[in-house]
Coordinates of C-alpha atoms in Angstrom, one line a residue:
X1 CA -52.3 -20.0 54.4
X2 CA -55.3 -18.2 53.0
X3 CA -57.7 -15.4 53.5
X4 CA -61.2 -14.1 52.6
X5 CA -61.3 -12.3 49.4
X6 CA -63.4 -8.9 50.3
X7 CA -64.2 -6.6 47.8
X8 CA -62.1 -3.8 46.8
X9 CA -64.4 -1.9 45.1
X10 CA -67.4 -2.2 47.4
X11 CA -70.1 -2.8 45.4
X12 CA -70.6 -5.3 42.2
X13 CA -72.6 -2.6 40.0
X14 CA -72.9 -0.7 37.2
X15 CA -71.7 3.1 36.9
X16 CA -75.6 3.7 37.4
X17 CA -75.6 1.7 40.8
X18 CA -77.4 -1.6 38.7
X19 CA -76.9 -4.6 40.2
X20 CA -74.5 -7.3 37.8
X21 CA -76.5 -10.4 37.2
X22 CA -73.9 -13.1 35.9
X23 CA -71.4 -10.8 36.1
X24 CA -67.5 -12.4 36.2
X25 CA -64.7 -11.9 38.6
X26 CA -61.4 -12.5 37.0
X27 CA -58.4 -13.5 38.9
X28 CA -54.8 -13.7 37.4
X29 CA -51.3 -13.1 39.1
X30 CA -50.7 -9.9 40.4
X31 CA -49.4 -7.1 37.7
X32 CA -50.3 -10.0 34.7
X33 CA -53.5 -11.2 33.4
X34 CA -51.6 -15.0 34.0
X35 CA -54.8 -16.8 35.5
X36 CA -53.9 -18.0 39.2
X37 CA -57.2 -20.2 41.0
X38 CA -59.1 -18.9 44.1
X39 CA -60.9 -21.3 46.2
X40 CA -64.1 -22.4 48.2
X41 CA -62.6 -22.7 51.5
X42 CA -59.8 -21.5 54.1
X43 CA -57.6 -24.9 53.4
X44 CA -57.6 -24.8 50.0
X45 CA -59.0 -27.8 49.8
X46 CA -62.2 -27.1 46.6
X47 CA -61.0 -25.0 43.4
X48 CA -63.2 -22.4 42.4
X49 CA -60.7 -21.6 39.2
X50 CA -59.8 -18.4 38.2
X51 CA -63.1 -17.0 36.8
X52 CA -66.0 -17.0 39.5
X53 CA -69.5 -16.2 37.6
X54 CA -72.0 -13.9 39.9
X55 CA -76.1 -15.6 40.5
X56 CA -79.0 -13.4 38.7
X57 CA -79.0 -11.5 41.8
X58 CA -75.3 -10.7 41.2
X59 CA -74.1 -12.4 44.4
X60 CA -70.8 -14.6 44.2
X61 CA -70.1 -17.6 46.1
X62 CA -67.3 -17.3 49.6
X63 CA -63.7 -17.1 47.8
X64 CA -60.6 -17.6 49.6
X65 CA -57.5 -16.4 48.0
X66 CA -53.8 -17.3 48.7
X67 CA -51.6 -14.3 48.1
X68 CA -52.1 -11.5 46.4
X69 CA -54.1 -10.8 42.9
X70 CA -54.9 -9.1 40.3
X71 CA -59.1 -8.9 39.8
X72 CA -61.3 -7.7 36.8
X73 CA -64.4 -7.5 37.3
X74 CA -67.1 -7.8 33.9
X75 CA -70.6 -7.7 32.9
X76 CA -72.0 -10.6 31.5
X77 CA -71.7 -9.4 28.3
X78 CA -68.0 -9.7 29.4
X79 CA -67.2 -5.6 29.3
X80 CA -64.3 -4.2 31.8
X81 CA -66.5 -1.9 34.7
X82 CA -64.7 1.4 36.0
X83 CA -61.9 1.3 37.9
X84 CA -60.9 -2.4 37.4
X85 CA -58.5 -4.0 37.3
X86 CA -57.2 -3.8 40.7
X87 CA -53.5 -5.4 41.6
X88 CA -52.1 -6.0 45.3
X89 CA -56.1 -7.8 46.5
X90 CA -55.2 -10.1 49.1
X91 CA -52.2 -10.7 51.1
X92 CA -53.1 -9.5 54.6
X93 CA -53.9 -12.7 55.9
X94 CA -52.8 -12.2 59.9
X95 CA -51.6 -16.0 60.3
X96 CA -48.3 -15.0 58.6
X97 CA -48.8 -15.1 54.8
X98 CA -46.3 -13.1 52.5
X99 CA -47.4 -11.2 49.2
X100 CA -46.6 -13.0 46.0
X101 CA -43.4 -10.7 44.6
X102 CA -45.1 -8.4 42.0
X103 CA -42.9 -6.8 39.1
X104 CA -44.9 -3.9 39.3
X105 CA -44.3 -3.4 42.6
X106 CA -40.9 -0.9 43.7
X107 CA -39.5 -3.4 47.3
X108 CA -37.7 -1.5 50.3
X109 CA -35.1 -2.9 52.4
X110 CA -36.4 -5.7 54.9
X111 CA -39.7 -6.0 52.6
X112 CA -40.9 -9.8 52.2
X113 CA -42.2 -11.5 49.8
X114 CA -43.2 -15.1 48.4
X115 CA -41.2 -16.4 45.3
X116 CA -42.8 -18.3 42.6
X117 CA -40.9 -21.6 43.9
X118 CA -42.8 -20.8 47.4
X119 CA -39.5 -19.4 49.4
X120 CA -40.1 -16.7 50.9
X121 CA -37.1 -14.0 50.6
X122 CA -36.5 -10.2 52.5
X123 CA -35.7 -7.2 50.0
X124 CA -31.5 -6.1 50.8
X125 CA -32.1 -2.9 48.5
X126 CA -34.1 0.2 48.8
X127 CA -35.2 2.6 46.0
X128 CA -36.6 1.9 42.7
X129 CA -33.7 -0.4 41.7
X130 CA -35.3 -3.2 43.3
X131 CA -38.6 -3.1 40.8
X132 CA -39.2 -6.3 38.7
X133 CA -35.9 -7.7 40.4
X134 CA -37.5 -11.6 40.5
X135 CA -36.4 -13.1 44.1
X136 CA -35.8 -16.6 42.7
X137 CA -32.7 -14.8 40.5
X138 CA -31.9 -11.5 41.8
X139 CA -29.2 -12.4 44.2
X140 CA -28.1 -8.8 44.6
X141 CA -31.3 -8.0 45.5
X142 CA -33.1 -10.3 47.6
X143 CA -32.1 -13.1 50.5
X144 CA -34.0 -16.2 51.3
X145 CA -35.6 -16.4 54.1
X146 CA -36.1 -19.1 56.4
X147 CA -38.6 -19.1 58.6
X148 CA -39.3 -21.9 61.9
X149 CA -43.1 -22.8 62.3
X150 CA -44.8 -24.7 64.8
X151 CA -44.9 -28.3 63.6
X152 CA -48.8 -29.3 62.8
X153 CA -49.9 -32.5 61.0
X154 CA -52.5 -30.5 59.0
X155 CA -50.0 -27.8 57.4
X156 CA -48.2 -29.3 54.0
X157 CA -44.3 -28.1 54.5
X158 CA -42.0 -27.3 51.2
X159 CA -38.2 -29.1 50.7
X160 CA -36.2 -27.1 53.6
X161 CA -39.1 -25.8 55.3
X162 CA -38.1 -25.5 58.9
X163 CA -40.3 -26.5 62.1
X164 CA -40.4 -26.5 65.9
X165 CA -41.6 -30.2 67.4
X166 CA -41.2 -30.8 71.1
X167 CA -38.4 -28.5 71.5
X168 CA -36.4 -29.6 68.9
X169 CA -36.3 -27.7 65.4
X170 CA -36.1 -29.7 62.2
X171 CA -35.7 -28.9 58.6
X172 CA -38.2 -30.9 55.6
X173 CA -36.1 -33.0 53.1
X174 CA -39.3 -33.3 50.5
X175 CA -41.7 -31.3 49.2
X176 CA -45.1 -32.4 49.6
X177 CA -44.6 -32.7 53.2
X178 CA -47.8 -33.8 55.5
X179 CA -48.9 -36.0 58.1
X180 CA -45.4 -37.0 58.4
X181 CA -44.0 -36.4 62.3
X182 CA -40.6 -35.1 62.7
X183 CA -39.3 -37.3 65.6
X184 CA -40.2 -40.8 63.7
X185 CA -39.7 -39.6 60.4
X186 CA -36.3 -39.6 59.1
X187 CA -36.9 -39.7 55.3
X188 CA -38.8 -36.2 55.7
X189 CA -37.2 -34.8 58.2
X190 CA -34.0 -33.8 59.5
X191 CA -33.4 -32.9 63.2
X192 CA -31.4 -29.4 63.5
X193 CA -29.9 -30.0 66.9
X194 CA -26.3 -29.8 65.5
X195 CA -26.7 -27.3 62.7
X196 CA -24.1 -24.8 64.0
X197 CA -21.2 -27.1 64.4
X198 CA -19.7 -28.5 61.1
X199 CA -19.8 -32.1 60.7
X200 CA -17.4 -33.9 57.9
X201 CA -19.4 -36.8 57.7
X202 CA -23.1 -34.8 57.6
X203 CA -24.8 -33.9 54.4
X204 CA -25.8 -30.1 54.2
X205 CA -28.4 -28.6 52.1
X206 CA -28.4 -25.5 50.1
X207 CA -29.0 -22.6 52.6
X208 CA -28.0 -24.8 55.7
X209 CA -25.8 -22.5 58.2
X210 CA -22.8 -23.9 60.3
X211 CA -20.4 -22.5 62.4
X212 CA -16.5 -23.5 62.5
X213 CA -13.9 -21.9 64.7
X214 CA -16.3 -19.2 65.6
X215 CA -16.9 -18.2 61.7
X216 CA -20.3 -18.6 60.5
X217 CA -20.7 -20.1 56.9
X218 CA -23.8 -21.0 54.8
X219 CA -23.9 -23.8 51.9
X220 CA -23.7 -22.8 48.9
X221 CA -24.5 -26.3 47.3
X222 CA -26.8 -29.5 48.3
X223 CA -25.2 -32.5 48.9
X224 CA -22.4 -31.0 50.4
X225 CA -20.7 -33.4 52.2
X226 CA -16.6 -33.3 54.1
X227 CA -16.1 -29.8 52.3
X228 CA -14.4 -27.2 55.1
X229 CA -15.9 -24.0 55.0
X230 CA -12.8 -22.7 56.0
X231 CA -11.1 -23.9 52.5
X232 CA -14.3 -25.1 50.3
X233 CA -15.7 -21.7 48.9
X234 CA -17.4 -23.3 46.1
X235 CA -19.6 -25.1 48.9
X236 CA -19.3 -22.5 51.3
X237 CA -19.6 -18.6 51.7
X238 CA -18.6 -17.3 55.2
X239 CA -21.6 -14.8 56.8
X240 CA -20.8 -10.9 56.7
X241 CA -22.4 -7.8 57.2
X242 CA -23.0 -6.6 53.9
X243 CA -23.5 -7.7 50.5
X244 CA -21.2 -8.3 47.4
X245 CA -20.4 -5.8 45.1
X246 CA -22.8 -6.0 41.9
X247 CA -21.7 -3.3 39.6
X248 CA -25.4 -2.7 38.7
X249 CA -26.4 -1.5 42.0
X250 CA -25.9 2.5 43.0
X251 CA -24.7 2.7 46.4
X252 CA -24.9 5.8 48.5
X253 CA -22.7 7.0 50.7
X254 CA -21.9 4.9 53.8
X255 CA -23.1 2.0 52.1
X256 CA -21.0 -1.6 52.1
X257 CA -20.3 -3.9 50.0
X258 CA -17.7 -6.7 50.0
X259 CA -15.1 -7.2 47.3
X260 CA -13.4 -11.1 47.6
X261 CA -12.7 -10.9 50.7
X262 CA -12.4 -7.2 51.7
X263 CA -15.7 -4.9 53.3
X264 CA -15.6 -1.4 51.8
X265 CA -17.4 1.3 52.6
X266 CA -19.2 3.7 49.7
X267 CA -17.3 7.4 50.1
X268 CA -19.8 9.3 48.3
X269 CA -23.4 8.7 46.3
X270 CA -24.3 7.6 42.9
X271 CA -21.7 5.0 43.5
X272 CA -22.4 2.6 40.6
X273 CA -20.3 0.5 38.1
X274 CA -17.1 1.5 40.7
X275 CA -15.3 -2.0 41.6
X276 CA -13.9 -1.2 45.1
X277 CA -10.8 -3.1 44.3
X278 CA -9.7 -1.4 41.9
X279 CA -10.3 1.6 43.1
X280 CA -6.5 2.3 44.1
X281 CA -7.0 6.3 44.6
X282 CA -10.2 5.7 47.0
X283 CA -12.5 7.9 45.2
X284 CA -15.3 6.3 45.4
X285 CA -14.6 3.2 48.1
X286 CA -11.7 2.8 51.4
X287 CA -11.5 -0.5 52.9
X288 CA -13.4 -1.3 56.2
X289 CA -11.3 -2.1 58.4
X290 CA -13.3 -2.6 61.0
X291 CA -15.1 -5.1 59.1
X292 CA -12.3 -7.9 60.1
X293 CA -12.0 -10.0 63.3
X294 CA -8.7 -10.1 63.1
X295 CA -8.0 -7.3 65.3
X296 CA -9.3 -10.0 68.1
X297 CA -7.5 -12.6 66.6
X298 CA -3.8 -13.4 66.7
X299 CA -2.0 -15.7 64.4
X300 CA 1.2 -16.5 67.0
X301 CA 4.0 -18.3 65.3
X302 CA 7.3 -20.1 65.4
X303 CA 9.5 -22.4 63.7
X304 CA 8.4 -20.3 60.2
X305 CA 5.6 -21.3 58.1
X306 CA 3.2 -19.5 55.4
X307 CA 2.1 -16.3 56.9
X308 CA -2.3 -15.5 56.9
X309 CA -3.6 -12.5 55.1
X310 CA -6.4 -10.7 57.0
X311 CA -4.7 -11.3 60.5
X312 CA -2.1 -10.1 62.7
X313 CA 0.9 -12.5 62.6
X314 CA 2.8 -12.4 66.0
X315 CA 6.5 -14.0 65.6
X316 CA 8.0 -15.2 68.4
X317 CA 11.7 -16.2 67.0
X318 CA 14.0 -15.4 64.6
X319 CA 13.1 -18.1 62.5
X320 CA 14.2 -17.4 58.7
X321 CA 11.6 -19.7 57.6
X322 CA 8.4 -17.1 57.5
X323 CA 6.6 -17.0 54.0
X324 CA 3.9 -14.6 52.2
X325 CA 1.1 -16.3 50.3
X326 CA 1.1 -15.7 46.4
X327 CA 0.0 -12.1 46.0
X328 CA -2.2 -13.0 43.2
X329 CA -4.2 -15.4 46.0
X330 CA -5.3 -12.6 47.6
X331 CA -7.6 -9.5 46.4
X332 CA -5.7 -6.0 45.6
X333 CA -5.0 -4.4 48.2
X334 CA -5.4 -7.6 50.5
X335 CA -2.9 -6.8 53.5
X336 CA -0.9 -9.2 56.1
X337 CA -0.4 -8.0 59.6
X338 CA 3.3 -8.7 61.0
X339 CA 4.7 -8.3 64.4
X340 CA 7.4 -9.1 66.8
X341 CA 6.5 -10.7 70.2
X342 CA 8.2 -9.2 73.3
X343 CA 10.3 -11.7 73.6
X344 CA 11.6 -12.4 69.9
X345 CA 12.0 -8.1 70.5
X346 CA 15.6 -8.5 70.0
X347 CA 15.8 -11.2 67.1
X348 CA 15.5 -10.9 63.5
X349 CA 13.1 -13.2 61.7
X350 CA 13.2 -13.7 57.9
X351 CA 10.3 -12.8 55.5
X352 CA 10.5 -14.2 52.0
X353 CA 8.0 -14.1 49.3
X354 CA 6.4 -16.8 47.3
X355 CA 7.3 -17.9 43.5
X356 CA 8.5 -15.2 41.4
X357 CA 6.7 -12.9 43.4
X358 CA 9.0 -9.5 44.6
X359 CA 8.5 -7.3 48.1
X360 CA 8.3 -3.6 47.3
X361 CA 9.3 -0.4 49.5
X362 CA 11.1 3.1 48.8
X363 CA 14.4 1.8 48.1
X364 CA 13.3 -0.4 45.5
X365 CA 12.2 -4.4 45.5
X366 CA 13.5 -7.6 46.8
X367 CA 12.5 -11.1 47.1
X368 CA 12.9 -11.3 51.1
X369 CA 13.5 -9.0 54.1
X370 CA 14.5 -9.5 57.6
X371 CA 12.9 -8.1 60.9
X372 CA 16.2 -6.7 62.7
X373 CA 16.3 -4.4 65.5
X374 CA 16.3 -1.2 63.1
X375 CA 12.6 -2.3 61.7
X376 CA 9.5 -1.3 63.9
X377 CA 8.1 -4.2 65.5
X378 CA 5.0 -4.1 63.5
X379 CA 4.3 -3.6 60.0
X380 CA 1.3 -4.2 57.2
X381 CA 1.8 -5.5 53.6
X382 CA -1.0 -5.2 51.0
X383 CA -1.1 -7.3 47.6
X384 CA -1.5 -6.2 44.6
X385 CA -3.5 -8.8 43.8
X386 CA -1.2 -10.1 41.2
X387 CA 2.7 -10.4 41.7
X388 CA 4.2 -8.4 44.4
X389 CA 4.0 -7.3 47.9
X390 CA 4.5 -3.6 49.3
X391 CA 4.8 -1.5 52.4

């Protein structure tokens, strides 16, 4: 969308109130002096180019602009006039247009902005470390966001570009997209209707979201086709709350951020260049517990099998068949939950670790231990991300 440009400096004259015959507005991309083209109508439809020349009356022609600017205004004999430049003209267009991202321009959390590829993406950072952070790179700073429009055959819609049409949402496979109705046309569009349950035989885009066995997971890939989310994390990366941990960023305290697997939670300020996982004395991160759903989730098991991190593990029997995953496939300080169902209360199931891997406590190490009636009936073990397992 576009908008009016109006001036920002009132009046077109001279320090002395003179009026500018044939004076020259120049336009470039905000913060540069990268020319970027205005235009002669609300739909973009007529260039006016980046430099727009004023009448012998100094009067310049309507000029629509689409996004923000920078503007220089000059004299005809092409001389700067006080107080330009000006960056950040434009951009207020009430239809629903986003600011171009600026590198001179310091972003707050939930800011929104439009990336030089067209996406639009929200700021996840506050402060002054999220200043010339480009959007279209800076993953630990900015999120793509995807927005659904009303579907009209006048608007032009982007590759992935998502629209409402007759109560149905669909997403655009093509850039370049106009004219081209969603219901009858299958080449440019794809109907949504069955985005949040995974499909082996459907082909997901970059950024498409799905949902399988309640977990939420977003592509990571295009043309991601029969890849589980729940195994296939080069295609997939499950939705939490919170971002990963960037050693760059300076997190204050209360702040999370998620290492592998595990959410942590910032203990103190100036928290930067800290890796939560290695962080074994918990100055500076503790795990989030409360970041898991496995504390509404039960694993219940019998017969033995390979235990799940990340999840309480209720045995029912006294099965001598129960295994722990390699500790080095699981982040330090990864933990498996382990209990005893009332009725396997009084039997005494066999836990024995994987490869050359060894179970640590107090007394010492082993390679296996059994659940008797002198254990408690529950019990956590946390990796240490490499060989062993420990109480």
């Amino acid at each position: 969308m576009t908008e009016r440009f109006r001036n920002p400096v009132i009046k077109y004259t001279t320090d002395t109130l003179k009026t500018l015959p044939g004076s020259k507005l120049y336009f470039s991309q905000n913060g540069t002096t990268t020319p970027k083209v205005v235009y002669a109508d609300k739909n973009k439809v007529t260039s006016l180019g980046a430099v727009i020349t004023a009448d012998s009356a100094g009067i310049f022609v309507p000029i629509f602009l689409d996004g923000t600017y920078r503007v220089t205004l000059k004299n005809a004999a092409l001389v700067t006039q006080t107080g330009w430049p000006v960056d950040n003209v434009g951009g207020e267009d009430t239809t629903g247009q986003f600011d171009d991202w600026s590198s001179i321009t310091v972003y707050s959390e939930g800011d929104i902005v439009t990336g030089s590829n067209g996406l639009r993406y929200v700021a996840i950072y506050n402060a002054s470390q999220n200043l010339n952070q480009d959007p279209t790179t800076a993953t630990a700073f900015w999120d793509e966001l995807r927005l659904t429009l009303e579907y009209s055959a006048l608007s032009t819609f982007s590759l992935n570009d998502r629209v409402f049409y007759s109560g149905a949402e669909y997403v655009s496979l093509q850039n370049s997209n106009t004219g081209n109705t969603p219901a009858s046309s299958g080449a440019w569009w794809k109907k949504l209707d069955e985005e949040f349950i995974w499909n082996a035989s459907t082909t997901y885009g970059s950024g498409d979201i799905v949902k399988k066995s309640a977990i939420r997971y977003k592509s990571l890939a295009g043309s991601n086709t029969n890849n589980d989310p729940a195994t296939s994390q080069a295609f997939w990366r499950a939705e939490k709350l919170g971002y990963e941990w960037n050693a760059g960023i300076v997190y204050g305290s209360g702040t999370y951020a998620y290492d592998g697997e595990i959410r942590y939670i910032s203990k103190q300020g100036s928290n930067t260049n800290h890796q939560p996982s290695t962080d074994t004395s918990e100055t500076w991160w503790k795990p989030d517990w409360q970041a898991f759903d496995s504390f509404v989730t039960v694993n219940t098991m019998s017969g033995g099998g390979t235990l799940k991190p990340y999840i309480p593990n209720m045995l029912t029997d006294g099965n001598a068949g129960y295994i722990l995953p390699l500790a080095n496939t699981v982040p330090n300080k990864g933990w498996i939950a382990i209990a005893k169902s009332d009725i396997a209360r009084t039997l005494s199931p066999i836990i024995t670790a994987s490869g050359a891997d060894t179970i640590a406590w107090l007394a010492g190490t082993d390679t296996s231990f059994q659940i008797d009636t002198q254990f408690a009936d529950s019990m956590i073990l946390y990796s240490n991300g490499s060989n062993q397992w420990s109480f």
